[in-house]
Short mmCIF file of C-alpha atoms (C1' of nucleotides) in Angstrom, two decimals:
data_model
loop_
_atom_site.label_atom_id
_atom_site.label_comp_id
_atom_site.label_asym_id
_atom_site.label_seq_id
_atom_site.Cartn_x
_atom_site.Cartn_y
_atom_site.Cartn_z
CA UNK A 973 -17.30 11.08 26.45
CA UNK A 974 -18.04 8.59 22.95
CA UNK A 975 -15.73 6.87 24.04
CA UNK A 976 -16.18 3.89 22.23
CA UNK A 977 -16.77 5.42 19.18
CA UNK A 978 -13.33 6.66 19.40
CA UNK A 979 -11.68 3.99 20.82
CA UNK A 980 -12.99 2.15 17.74
CA UNK A 981 -12.07 4.78 15.44
CA UNK A 982 -8.27 4.83 16.58
CA UNK A 983 -8.45 0.61 16.64
CA UNK A 984 -9.64 0.49 12.97
CA UNK A 985 -7.22 3.19 11.75
CA UNK A 986 -4.38 1.44 13.06
CA UNK A 987 -5.32 -2.18 11.66
CA UNK A 988 -6.59 -0.61 8.04
CA UNK A 989 -2.99 0.85 7.85
CA UNK A 990 -1.33 -2.15 8.60
CA UNK A 991 -3.33 -4.86 6.71
CA UNK A 992 -5.71 -3.09 4.46
CA UNK A 993 -9.68 -2.87 4.51
CA UNK A 994 -9.82 -6.40 3.09
CA UNK A 995 -7.34 -7.94 5.81
CA UNK A 996 -9.21 -5.91 8.78
CA UNK A 997 -11.85 -7.91 10.60
CA UNK A 998 -14.58 -6.20 12.59
CA UNK A 999 -13.64 -8.55 15.62
CA UNK A 1000 -10.40 -7.33 15.45
CA UNK A 1001 -11.30 -4.00 15.57
CA UNK A 1002 -13.54 -4.37 18.20
CA UNK A 1003 -11.12 -6.56 20.40
CA UNK A 1004 -8.47 -3.85 20.08
CA UNK A 1005 -10.93 -1.18 20.98
CA UNK A 1006 -11.87 -3.08 24.10
CA UNK A 1007 -15.79 -2.60 22.38
CA UNK A 1008 -18.08 -5.22 21.35
CA UNK A 1009 -18.14 -6.33 17.60
CA UNK A 1010 -21.80 -5.04 17.19
CA UNK A 1011 -20.76 -1.39 18.37
CA UNK A 1012 -18.98 -0.78 14.76
CA UNK A 1013 -22.19 -1.57 12.94
CA UNK A 1014 -24.51 0.66 15.68
CA UNK A 1015 -21.91 4.13 15.56
CA UNK A 1016 -20.78 3.61 11.90
CA UNK A 1017 -23.24 1.26 10.18
CA UNK A 1018 -20.64 -1.38 9.49
CA UNK A 1019 -17.20 -1.89 8.65
CA UNK A 1020 -17.13 0.19 5.00
CA UNK A 1021 -18.60 3.07 7.41
CA UNK A 1022 -16.18 3.52 9.86
CA UNK A 1023 -13.61 3.23 6.86
CA UNK A 1024 -15.00 6.01 4.94
CA UNK A 1025 -15.60 7.84 8.36
CA UNK A 1026 -11.64 7.53 8.90
CA UNK A 1027 -11.06 8.52 5.47
CA UNK A 1028 -13.83 11.79 5.40
CA UNK A 1029 -12.48 13.40 8.40
CA UNK A 1030 -8.48 13.03 8.02
CA UNK A 1031 -8.73 14.32 4.49
CA UNK A 1032 -10.96 17.02 4.98
CA UNK A 1033 -8.73 18.00 7.70
CA UNK A 1034 -6.01 18.01 5.86
CA UNK A 1035 -7.19 19.55 3.01
CA UNK A 1036 -8.09 22.50 5.40
CA UNK A 1037 -4.63 22.67 6.44
CA UNK A 1038 -3.14 23.05 3.36
CA UNK A 1039 -5.79 25.76 2.18
CA UNK A 1040 -4.48 27.62 5.41
CA UNK A 1041 -1.07 27.45 4.42
CA UNK A 1042 -1.84 28.75 1.00
CA UNK A 1043 -3.56 31.44 2.30
CA UNK A 1044 -0.90 32.92 3.76
CA UNK A 1045 0.78 33.88 0.20
CA UNK A 1046 4.54 33.65 1.32
CA UNK A 1047 7.38 32.31 -1.50
CA UNK A 1048 6.89 29.05 -3.03
CA UNK A 1049 10.03 27.76 -1.25
CA UNK A 1050 8.80 28.90 2.41
CA UNK A 1051 5.37 27.39 1.53
CA UNK A 1052 7.26 24.08 0.89
CA UNK A 1053 8.61 24.18 4.29
CA UNK A 1054 4.96 24.84 5.67
CA UNK A 1055 3.51 22.54 4.30
CA UNK A 1056 6.35 19.83 5.35
CA UNK A 1057 5.83 20.74 8.72
CA UNK A 1058 2.02 20.65 8.47
CA UNK A 1059 2.37 17.06 7.37
CA UNK A 1060 4.51 16.17 10.34
CA UNK A 1061 2.26 17.42 12.83
CA UNK A 1062 -0.43 15.31 10.48
CA UNK A 1063 1.40 12.45 10.91
CA UNK A 1064 2.05 12.81 14.70
CA UNK A 1065 -1.85 13.14 15.14
CA UNK A 1066 -2.86 10.28 12.82
CA UNK A 1067 0.14 8.18 12.50
CA UNK A 1068 -1.43 5.52 10.43
CA UNK A 1069 -3.08 8.02 7.21
CA UNK A 1070 -0.37 7.57 5.25
CA UNK A 1071 -0.39 3.83 4.96
CA UNK A 1072 -4.28 4.37 4.35
CA UNK A 1073 -3.99 6.98 1.82
CA UNK A 1074 -1.15 4.88 -0.21
CA UNK A 1075 -3.40 1.65 0.05
CA UNK A 1076 -6.41 3.45 -1.40
CA UNK A 1077 -4.54 5.08 -3.91
CA UNK A 1078 -3.12 1.95 -5.45
CA UNK A 1079 -6.45 0.23 -5.05
CA UNK A 1080 -7.65 3.32 -7.16
CA UNK A 1081 -9.64 4.80 -4.46
CA UNK A 1082 -12.11 2.24 -4.47
CA UNK A 1083 -13.29 3.17 -0.98
CA UNK A 1084 -13.45 6.71 -2.04
CA UNK A 1085 -17.24 8.44 -2.09
CA UNK A 1086 -18.10 11.60 -3.41
CA UNK A 1087 -17.75 12.45 0.51
CA UNK A 1088 -14.01 11.63 0.18
CA UNK A 1089 -12.87 12.55 -3.50
CA UNK A 1090 -13.37 16.09 -3.50
CA UNK A 1091 -10.89 16.62 -0.80
CA UNK A 1092 -8.22 14.22 -1.89
CA UNK A 1093 -8.37 15.92 -5.27
CA UNK A 1094 -8.40 19.31 -3.52
CA UNK A 1095 -4.78 18.44 -1.21
CA UNK A 1096 -3.29 17.25 -4.54
CA UNK A 1097 -4.24 20.20 -6.57
CA UNK A 1098 -2.95 22.45 -4.13
CA UNK A 1099 0.36 20.82 -3.30
CA UNK A 1100 0.81 20.81 -6.95
CA UNK A 1101 0.17 24.69 -6.70
CA UNK A 1102 3.05 25.60 -4.40
CA UNK A 1103 5.61 24.43 -7.14
CA UNK A 1104 3.72 25.79 -10.27
CA UNK A 1105 3.99 29.17 -8.34
CA UNK A 1106 7.61 28.78 -7.55
CA UNK A 1107 8.12 28.36 -10.99
CA UNK A 1108 6.03 31.00 -12.44
CA UNK A 1109 7.64 33.56 -9.87
CA UNK A 1110 11.23 32.49 -11.24
CA UNK A 1111 12.20 30.90 -7.71
CA UNK A 1112 12.49 27.29 -8.73
CA UNK A 1113 13.65 25.67 -11.82
CA UNK A 1114 11.11 25.48 -14.38
CA UNK A 1115 11.06 21.07 -13.74
CA UNK A 1116 7.35 19.37 -14.59
CA UNK A 1117 5.37 20.77 -11.45
CA UNK A 1118 3.24 17.50 -11.85
CA UNK A 1119 6.00 15.16 -12.08
CA UNK A 1120 7.85 16.78 -9.28
CA UNK A 1121 4.80 16.79 -6.76
CA UNK A 1122 4.33 13.43 -7.13
CA UNK A 1123 7.89 12.27 -6.23
CA UNK A 1124 7.19 14.66 -3.12
CA UNK A 1125 4.21 13.02 -2.11
CA UNK A 1126 5.60 9.78 -2.75
CA UNK A 1127 8.75 10.36 -0.36
CA UNK A 1128 6.39 12.12 2.38
CA UNK A 1129 4.03 9.24 2.54
CA UNK A 1130 6.15 6.33 2.15
CA UNK A 1131 8.33 6.89 5.26
CA UNK A 1132 5.85 6.97 7.67
CA UNK A 1133 3.99 3.91 5.66
CA UNK A 1134 6.65 1.49 5.98
CA UNK A 1135 7.71 2.03 9.49
CA UNK A 1136 6.24 -1.38 9.98
CA UNK A 1137 8.79 -3.02 7.92
CA UNK A 1138 11.86 -1.37 9.50
CA UNK A 1139 10.45 -2.33 13.36
CA UNK A 1140 10.40 -5.66 11.49
CA UNK A 1141 14.17 -5.35 10.54
CA UNK A 1142 15.15 -3.81 13.14
CA UNK A 1143 13.01 -6.53 15.47
CA UNK A 1144 14.57 -9.43 13.95
CA UNK A 1145 18.02 -7.82 14.12
CA UNK A 1146 19.05 -8.94 10.52
CA UNK A 1147 19.96 -5.90 9.01
CA UNK A 1148 21.31 -2.73 10.56
CA UNK A 1149 18.91 0.51 10.42
CA UNK A 1150 19.83 3.25 12.29
CA UNK A 1151 17.89 4.35 15.42
CA UNK A 1152 17.81 7.81 14.48
CA UNK A 1153 15.02 7.32 11.75
CA UNK A 1154 12.47 9.53 12.96
CA UNK A 1155 9.80 11.67 10.83
CA UNK A 1156 11.38 14.70 11.43
CA UNK A 1157 15.10 14.00 10.54
CA UNK A 1158 13.34 12.41 7.29
CA UNK A 1159 11.07 15.16 6.19
CA UNK A 1160 14.06 17.91 7.13
CA UNK A 1161 16.34 15.97 4.81
CA UNK A 1162 13.79 15.55 1.96
CA UNK A 1163 12.90 19.34 2.36
CA UNK A 1164 16.56 20.34 2.27
CA UNK A 1165 17.01 18.10 -0.91
CA UNK A 1166 13.75 19.34 -2.55
CA UNK A 1167 14.65 23.10 -2.32
CA UNK A 1168 18.60 22.17 -3.78
CA UNK A 1169 17.32 20.50 -6.40
CA UNK A 1170 14.51 23.23 -7.10
CA UNK A 1171 16.75 26.50 -6.71
CA UNK A 1172 16.43 28.23 -9.55
CA UNK A 1173 19.81 29.93 -7.88
CA UNK A 1174 22.20 27.09 -7.15
CA UNK A 1175 24.41 29.92 -5.39
CA UNK A 1176 22.46 29.88 -1.89
CA UNK A 1177 23.26 26.38 -0.40
CA UNK A 1178 20.16 24.58 1.69
CA UNK A 1179 21.96 22.29 3.57
CA UNK B 557 4.47 -23.82 -22.45
CA UNK B 558 3.49 -23.87 -19.13
CA UNK B 559 0.89 -21.18 -19.79
CA UNK B 560 -1.31 -22.16 -17.43
CA UNK B 561 1.64 -21.82 -14.68
CA UNK B 562 2.32 -18.47 -16.23
CA UNK B 563 -1.20 -16.71 -16.77
CA UNK B 564 -1.78 -17.72 -12.97
CA UNK B 565 1.43 -15.89 -11.93
CA UNK B 566 0.66 -12.93 -14.17
CA UNK B 567 -3.12 -13.00 -12.99
CA UNK B 568 -2.35 -12.92 -9.59
CA UNK B 569 0.32 -10.35 -9.52
CA UNK B 570 -2.20 -7.84 -11.22
CA UNK B 571 -4.73 -8.64 -8.49
CA UNK B 572 -2.15 -8.47 -5.69
CA UNK B 573 -1.06 -5.43 -6.86
CA UNK B 574 -4.53 -3.65 -6.78
CA UNK B 575 -6.35 -4.96 -4.03
CA UNK B 576 -3.61 -6.71 -1.71
CA UNK B 577 -3.37 -10.26 -0.59
CA UNK B 578 -6.50 -10.22 1.61
CA UNK B 579 -8.58 -8.74 -1.43
CA UNK B 580 -7.58 -11.23 -3.78
CA UNK B 581 -9.30 -14.46 -4.20
CA UNK B 582 -8.14 -17.47 -5.93
CA UNK B 583 -11.10 -17.55 -7.49
CA UNK B 584 -10.67 -14.32 -9.05
CA UNK B 585 -7.05 -15.09 -10.02
CA UNK B 586 -8.01 -18.23 -11.93
CA UNK B 587 -10.62 -16.63 -13.78
CA UNK B 588 -8.78 -14.14 -14.82
CA UNK B 589 -6.00 -16.49 -15.74
CA UNK B 590 -8.80 -18.66 -17.81
CA UNK B 591 -7.84 -21.39 -15.56
CA UNK B 592 -9.50 -23.47 -13.08
CA UNK B 593 -9.58 -22.94 -8.90
CA UNK B 594 -7.59 -26.07 -8.11
CA UNK B 595 -4.75 -25.21 -10.78
CA UNK B 596 -3.55 -22.71 -7.85
CA UNK B 597 -3.08 -25.22 -5.11
CA UNK B 598 -1.58 -27.85 -7.49
CA UNK B 599 1.35 -25.37 -9.01
CA UNK B 600 1.81 -23.37 -5.75
CA UNK B 601 0.41 -25.19 -3.45
CA UNK B 602 -2.19 -22.50 -2.70
CA UNK B 603 -2.88 -18.37 -2.59
CA UNK B 604 -0.01 -17.93 -0.20
CA UNK B 605 2.21 -20.13 -2.14
CA UNK B 606 1.30 -18.23 -5.46
CA UNK B 607 2.30 -15.00 -3.69
CA UNK B 608 6.02 -16.01 -2.40
CA UNK B 609 6.79 -17.27 -5.75
CA UNK B 610 5.70 -13.66 -6.96
CA UNK B 611 7.73 -11.96 -4.73
CA UNK B 612 10.89 -14.59 -4.55
CA UNK B 613 11.36 -14.21 -8.16
CA UNK B 614 11.03 -10.39 -8.59
CA UNK B 615 12.98 -9.61 -5.51
CA UNK B 616 15.82 -11.88 -6.54
CA UNK B 617 15.58 -10.58 -9.95
CA UNK B 618 16.15 -7.00 -8.85
CA UNK B 619 18.48 -7.53 -6.35
CA UNK B 620 20.86 -9.20 -9.11
CA UNK B 621 20.31 -6.26 -11.46
CA UNK B 622 21.40 -3.79 -8.71
CA UNK B 623 24.48 -5.97 -7.97
CA UNK B 624 25.47 -6.14 -11.56
CA UNK B 625 25.41 -2.30 -11.64
CA UNK B 626 27.34 -1.68 -8.92
CA UNK B 627 30.05 -4.11 -10.32
CA UNK B 628 30.09 -1.64 -12.81
CA UNK B 629 32.17 0.76 -10.38
CA UNK B 630 31.06 3.76 -11.97
CA UNK B 631 30.96 7.07 -10.20
CA UNK B 632 27.96 7.50 -7.95
CA UNK B 633 26.04 9.92 -10.05
CA UNK B 634 26.39 7.16 -13.31
CA UNK B 635 25.49 4.50 -10.98
CA UNK B 636 22.34 6.45 -9.81
CA UNK B 637 21.55 7.24 -13.40
CA UNK B 638 21.60 3.17 -14.15
CA UNK B 639 20.14 2.17 -11.19
CA UNK B 640 17.03 4.55 -12.23
CA UNK B 641 16.96 3.00 -15.84
CA UNK B 642 17.28 -0.53 -14.51
CA UNK B 643 13.86 0.35 -12.16
CA UNK B 644 12.28 1.63 -15.29
CA UNK B 645 13.08 -1.77 -17.15
CA UNK B 646 11.73 -3.94 -14.04
CA UNK B 647 8.60 -1.73 -14.01
CA UNK B 648 8.06 -2.51 -17.61
CA UNK B 649 8.64 -5.96 -17.05
CA UNK B 650 6.31 -6.38 -13.97
CA UNK B 651 4.09 -3.25 -13.52
CA UNK B 652 2.72 -4.45 -10.70
CA UNK B 653 5.78 -5.00 -8.42
CA UNK B 654 6.14 -1.31 -6.97
CA UNK B 655 2.68 -1.54 -5.66
CA UNK B 656 2.95 -5.46 -4.24
CA UNK B 657 6.24 -4.40 -2.54
CA UNK B 658 4.49 -1.18 -0.99
CA UNK B 659 1.90 -3.28 0.35
CA UNK B 660 4.22 -5.71 2.00
CA UNK B 661 6.30 -2.62 3.76
CA UNK B 662 3.59 -1.47 4.99
CA UNK B 663 2.64 -4.82 6.32
CA UNK B 664 5.77 -5.09 8.14
CA UNK B 665 6.49 -8.03 5.37
CA UNK B 666 3.99 -10.49 6.65
CA UNK B 667 4.49 -12.35 4.08
CA UNK B 668 7.75 -12.12 3.41
CA UNK B 669 9.56 -15.48 4.50
CA UNK B 670 13.44 -16.37 4.75
CA UNK B 671 13.48 -17.28 0.95
CA UNK B 672 12.22 -13.39 0.06
CA UNK B 673 13.76 -11.16 2.85
CA UNK B 674 17.45 -11.57 2.06
CA UNK B 675 16.62 -10.63 -1.45
CA UNK B 676 14.52 -7.18 -0.05
CA UNK B 677 17.00 -6.13 2.26
CA UNK B 678 20.19 -6.75 -0.47
CA UNK B 679 18.58 -4.06 -2.66
CA UNK B 680 18.17 -1.82 0.30
CA UNK B 681 21.78 -1.62 1.39
CA UNK B 682 23.14 -1.45 -2.46
CA UNK B 683 20.44 1.38 -3.12
CA UNK B 684 21.83 2.82 0.15
CA UNK B 685 25.61 1.83 -0.61
CA UNK B 686 25.26 3.90 -4.12
CA UNK B 687 24.51 7.38 -1.90
CA UNK B 688 26.96 6.77 0.42
CA UNK B 689 29.73 6.27 -2.15
CA UNK B 690 29.19 9.16 -3.30
CA UNK B 691 29.17 11.24 -0.11
CA UNK B 692 32.67 9.40 0.57
CA UNK B 693 34.03 10.08 -2.62
CA UNK B 694 32.89 14.15 -2.37
CA UNK B 695 30.44 13.92 -5.46
CA UNK B 696 27.50 14.18 -3.51
CA UNK B 697 26.91 16.69 -0.64
CA UNK B 698 27.29 15.07 3.01
CA UNK B 699 23.43 14.32 2.99
CA UNK B 700 22.25 11.37 5.22
CA UNK B 701 22.55 8.49 3.05
CA UNK B 702 19.55 6.48 4.85
CA UNK B 703 17.16 9.11 4.96
CA UNK B 704 17.83 10.50 1.40
CA UNK B 705 17.95 6.49 0.23
CA UNK B 706 14.97 6.15 1.48
CA UNK B 707 13.63 9.29 -0.14
CA UNK B 708 14.66 8.17 -3.40
CA UNK B 709 12.74 4.66 -3.13
CA UNK B 710 9.25 6.29 -1.91
CA UNK B 711 9.47 8.40 -5.25
CA UNK B 712 10.44 5.50 -7.50
CA UNK B 713 7.94 2.99 -6.03
CA UNK B 714 5.17 5.81 -5.48
CA UNK B 715 4.45 6.72 -9.18
CA UNK B 716 4.19 3.06 -10.64
CA UNK B 717 2.20 1.81 -7.91
CA UNK B 718 -0.43 4.65 -7.62
CA UNK B 719 -1.26 4.40 -11.52
CA UNK B 720 -4.88 2.77 -10.53
CA UNK B 721 -5.77 6.37 -8.99
CA UNK B 722 -4.40 8.36 -11.97
CA UNK B 723 -6.42 6.03 -13.98
CA UNK B 724 -9.57 6.57 -11.70
CA UNK B 725 -9.24 10.01 -12.05
CA UNK B 726 -8.91 10.90 -15.68
CA UNK B 727 -11.66 8.35 -16.11
CA UNK B 728 -14.01 9.90 -14.03
CA UNK B 729 -12.89 13.32 -15.55
CA UNK B 730 -13.22 14.94 -12.37
CA UNK B 731 -9.78 16.08 -12.31
CA UNK B 732 -7.48 17.37 -15.03
CA UNK B 733 -4.51 14.94 -14.92
CA UNK B 734 -2.00 15.46 -17.65
CA UNK B 735 -1.56 12.97 -20.44
CA UNK B 736 2.41 12.45 -20.70
CA UNK B 737 2.53 11.04 -17.65
CA UNK B 738 4.93 8.14 -18.21
CA UNK B 739 7.34 6.24 -16.05
CA UNK B 740 10.14 7.31 -18.05
CA UNK B 741 9.12 11.26 -17.74
CA UNK B 742 8.84 10.85 -14.18
CA UNK B 743 12.08 8.50 -13.43
CA UNK B 744 13.75 11.22 -15.66
CA UNK B 745 12.49 14.22 -13.66
CA UNK B 746 13.32 12.68 -10.35
CA UNK B 747 16.59 11.65 -11.47
CA UNK B 748 17.64 15.21 -12.42
CA UNK B 749 16.17 16.52 -9.56
CA UNK B 750 18.09 14.14 -7.15
CA UNK B 751 21.25 15.04 -8.76
CA UNK B 752 20.74 18.53 -8.55
CA UNK B 753 19.88 18.29 -5.06
CA UNK B 754 22.56 16.21 -4.18
CA UNK B 755 25.95 17.55 -6.17
CA UNK B 756 28.49 18.68 -3.84
CA UNK B 757 29.52 21.47 -6.71
CA UNK B 758 26.52 23.34 -7.84
CA UNK B 759 28.03 24.73 -10.74
CA UNK B 760 27.05 22.18 -12.97
CA UNK B 761 23.53 22.29 -13.68
CA UNK B 762 21.50 18.97 -14.36
CA UNK B 763 18.66 20.19 -15.89
"C1'" DG C 908 -2.61 -31.39 -16.04
"C1'" DT C 909 -7.59 -30.46 -15.32
"C1'" DC C 910 -11.89 -30.03 -13.49
"C1'" DT C 911 -16.07 -30.75 -10.73
"C1'" DA C 912 -17.98 -31.23 -6.18
"C1'" DT C 913 -17.58 -30.51 -1.46
"C1'" DA C 914 -16.34 -29.53 3.03
"C1'" DG C 915 -14.92 -26.73 6.65
"C1'" DG C 916 -13.56 -22.35 8.61
"C1'" DC C 917 -14.20 -17.53 8.96
"C1'" DT C 918 -16.66 -13.01 8.17
"C1'" DG C 919 -19.91 -9.11 8.75
"C1'" DA C 920 -23.96 -8.25 10.21
"C1'" DT C 921 -28.32 -7.91 13.03
"C1'" DA C 922 -32.08 -9.71 15.87
"C1'" DG C 923 -33.34 -9.14 20.34
"C1'" DA C 924 -32.73 -8.82 25.62
"C1'" DC C 925 -30.78 -5.63 28.81
"C1'" DG D 228 -25.44 2.05 24.13
"C1'" DT D 229 -23.98 -2.60 25.19
"C1'" DC D 230 -24.03 -7.56 24.46
"C1'" DT D 231 -25.26 -12.56 23.23
"C1'" DA D 232 -26.50 -15.38 20.12
"C1'" DT D 233 -26.89 -16.97 15.44
"C1'" DC D 234 -27.03 -16.97 10.45
"C1'" DA D 235 -26.23 -16.66 5.66
"C1'" DG D 236 -22.76 -15.99 2.54
"C1'" DC D 237 -18.12 -16.28 0.92
"C1'" DC D 238 -13.54 -18.34 0.67
"C1'" DT D 239 -9.52 -21.80 0.63
"C1'" DA D 240 -8.31 -26.09 -0.11
"C1'" DT D 241 -8.99 -31.01 -1.53
"C1'" DA D 242 -10.69 -35.43 -2.92
"C1'" DG D 243 -11.83 -37.88 -6.47
"C1'" DA D 244 -12.94 -38.21 -11.73
"C1'" DC D 245 -11.26 -37.93 -16.18
#
DNA sequence: GTCTATAGGCTGATAGAC
DNA sequence: GTCTATCAGCCTATAGAC
């Protein structure tokens, strides 16, 4: 039910991720969704409306997930693991979200209304809080939590967002890009690397 | 001399980084450069031309820098340090490059011609090679070099590229974002974190 | 090299029939 | 809810004067 609405949202997310807000036309969204051009205005009030809808629902969902993880009150290292796994789930459900979020950040949040911004801020503050707690409880080395948190988010978002480039490189056959490059391996490797780099006590190997 | 040409390139890079190729108009480029609209076509053959010129010169420069570092033949850990410092120099000279590169990667290299692609591939393969050598020589743990290399590039590019968002958040005053968030601190923290995570022998602390 | 004027194409939105 | 037809605005590129 409401399948036109859903198809439009899905097609729009894919296009916004690959080409950005300005690079995507309403006509393309409708065509890919198998719907009529005018339906974008009817259901979402226009191109800006469907974009904001995607941002808002995804950020709200993500913020809720992160909060739920924090509420479990696990040690920082485990919380980090829960977070990276939650990130994997999010990407599996909404594969186009990382690119949209990166584009938004690079544009200074030009399309982020007051409906979206609090969720965005919420996610960032909470993830940072995980690292801060790890340091406060002596589980992590005293790295700078903000810088470390940004490094983590950058790595996490980068991989799914740049999938189109790897696809291009393999398709062209110009570059030997390995086969097994799935998000799970990537996040697993990153998590192990990060834990190894953060551990206050380097005695326990994380690999 | 040739100041119009230079002004146009500079203005275009800033706008392409912040708004992407499609979000930038030739008119804006000219206005910001204090030049005439028609000069973009005259000097670069059009909007696509000036964009490609920016991509090509920057990638060629970056590829050369990375190659020079590899030619020194230092141990992997030190080579990584040389690389991150070279990255800092690049960002200081061309602050808009990370965002342009990220956008390009997310678009599947839509604007990457055969003039640009080899340099792009060259940089990636060489950076990956640093990690591979560290593993081969026993200096690094046997992590996956491709996954680790992507994590590093993601972190490095993310910070300078998302500067507009941090600027927005501080300007709005809605979020407490620290002051000292400069690229040098960021890259320094990242490098230390990565080395600590990669070290085959965890005895030597990297903090 | 630089500028003005304009052509020509594309885009987002909507009025109105069904 | 869906579709067609259409309009007004914006954008890139260029011809031609200087």
